Short mmCIF file of C-alpha atoms in Angstrom, two decimals:
data_model
loop_
_atom_site.label_atom_id
_atom_site.label_comp_id
_atom_site.label_asym_id
_atom_site.label_seq_id
_atom_site.Cartn_x
_atom_site.Cartn_y
_atom_site.Cartn_z
CA MET A 1 37.86 28.77 17.62
CA PHE A 2 40.19 31.50 17.35
CA GLY A 3 39.49 35.28 17.49
CA LEU A 4 40.93 39.01 16.29
CA THR A 5 39.76 42.09 17.86
CA VAL A 6 40.35 45.38 15.97
CA ARG A 7 39.63 48.43 17.49
CA TRP A 8 39.70 52.02 16.65
CA SER A 9 39.41 55.13 18.82
CA LEU A 10 36.46 57.54 18.36
CA GLU A 11 37.65 60.31 20.95
CA ASP A 12 38.85 62.78 18.48
CA ALA A 13 36.28 61.75 15.55
CA PRO A 14 33.41 63.94 14.83
CA LYS A 15 29.84 63.21 16.42
CA LYS A 16 28.51 62.18 12.96
CA THR A 17 31.04 59.47 12.73
CA ALA A 18 29.14 57.06 14.96
CA ASN A 19 26.42 57.11 12.14
CA GLU A 20 28.80 57.04 9.20
CA LEU A 21 29.82 53.64 10.84
CA ARG A 22 26.52 52.37 11.29
CA ASP A 23 25.79 53.18 7.42
CA TYR A 24 29.10 51.54 6.37
CA VAL A 25 28.50 48.09 8.27
CA ARG A 26 24.73 47.91 6.73
CA ASP A 27 25.74 49.13 3.26
CA SER A 28 28.79 47.24 2.80
CA SER A 29 30.75 45.60 5.74
CA LEU A 30 27.93 42.88 6.67
CA ALA A 31 27.84 41.86 3.36
CA ARG A 32 31.34 41.45 2.59
CA PHE A 33 31.65 39.08 5.80
CA THR A 34 28.44 37.14 5.51
CA GLY A 35 29.47 33.69 4.23
CA MET A 36 33.17 34.47 4.36
CA SER A 37 35.05 30.90 4.10
CA GLU A 38 36.78 30.14 7.32
CA LEU A 39 34.97 32.72 9.41
CA ARG A 40 32.43 31.61 12.20
CA PHE A 41 31.16 35.13 12.83
CA LYS A 42 31.93 38.53 13.14
CA THR A 43 30.75 41.29 15.57
CA TRP A 44 30.73 45.00 15.16
CA ARG A 45 30.61 46.91 18.47
CA MET A 46 30.52 50.46 19.29
CA ARG A 47 30.50 52.82 22.14
CA PRO A 48 29.77 56.15 20.24
CA GLY A 49 32.35 58.85 21.41
CA GLU A 50 34.67 56.26 22.78
CA TRP A 51 35.64 53.34 20.12
CA PHE A 52 34.58 51.02 17.52
CA GLU A 53 35.38 47.40 17.20
CA GLY A 54 35.50 44.64 14.87
CA THR A 55 35.51 40.99 16.40
CA TYR A 56 36.23 38.26 14.30
CA VAL A 57 36.10 34.39 15.63
CA PHE A 58 37.39 31.96 12.59
CA ALA A 59 37.40 28.21 12.57
CA THR A 60 41.21 27.86 12.42
CA VAL A 61 44.29 29.67 13.74
CA GLU A 62 45.67 29.67 10.35
CA ALA A 63 42.50 31.37 8.75
CA ARG A 64 42.91 33.89 11.88
CA ASP A 65 46.18 34.66 11.62
CA THR A 66 46.32 34.88 7.68
CA PHE A 67 43.53 37.52 8.13
CA ALA A 68 45.18 39.29 10.81
CA ASP A 69 48.45 39.70 8.94
CA GLU A 70 46.66 40.80 5.75
CA PHE A 71 44.62 43.60 7.65
CA ALA A 72 47.34 44.87 9.67
CA GLU A 73 49.30 45.94 6.47
CA LYS A 74 46.16 47.82 5.03
CA ALA A 75 44.39 48.70 8.35
CA ALA A 76 45.56 52.48 8.03
CA ASP A 77 43.93 52.68 4.64
CA SER A 78 40.83 50.45 5.72
CA PRO A 79 37.15 52.16 5.30
CA VAL A 80 36.87 52.59 8.99
CA SER A 81 40.17 54.08 9.47
CA LYS A 82 39.20 56.60 6.61
CA THR A 83 35.96 57.35 8.33
CA VAL A 84 37.40 57.81 12.03
CA GLY A 85 40.42 59.75 10.73
CA SER A 86 42.94 57.47 12.22
CA PRO A 87 44.24 53.72 12.34
CA PRO A 88 43.35 51.17 14.72
CA GLN A 89 44.59 51.62 17.96
CA LEU A 90 44.56 47.86 19.02
CA GLN A 91 44.58 44.60 16.89
CA GLU A 92 44.61 41.48 19.22
CA THR A 93 44.41 38.06 18.68
CA PHE A 94 42.85 35.39 21.39
CA GLU A 95 41.50 32.19 21.63
CA VAL A 96 37.34 31.48 22.12
CA VAL A 97 37.20 28.97 24.68
CA ALA A 98 33.25 28.62 24.31
CA VAL A 99 30.15 30.32 23.00
CA ALA A 100 26.70 29.23 24.46
CA GLU A 101 23.54 30.32 22.70
CA GLY A 102 20.91 31.77 24.71
CA GLY A 103 17.34 31.11 24.64
CA ALA A 104 16.46 33.83 22.31
CA GLY A 105 18.74 32.17 19.84
CA PHE A 106 21.30 33.83 17.75
CA ALA A 107 20.40 36.42 15.41
CA ALA A 108 22.69 37.66 12.40
CA GLY A 109 22.43 40.95 10.97
CA LEU A 110 21.89 44.55 11.90
CA GLY A 111 21.15 45.38 15.55
CA SER A 112 20.44 48.94 16.73
CA THR A 113 20.24 51.40 13.96
CA ASN A 114 20.81 54.25 16.30
CA GLY A 115 22.66 55.65 19.25
#
């Protein structure tokens, strides 16, 4: 499996940005990536006031690299960049060595809805 991380800084973003990002994921982004061809899963992570991140895991290196190249071209104009007020500070590819599913099982969908 082949991963991509895209991270934005929230250090200079207004406090309301964390809630706006949660709303964006819930109202738009979650549906866009659910069922996406060649995508194994996507995780949205955030440390309010510090950073917001999208982590993608693809079935093939080609799918990952195509998505990464296309995203890099438009990253500065992405909905998250517009919400945060700046482009991503990091776009990094990686290899996923393994994924273990715990006893609680895998749950798709929204996690915490507040900070």
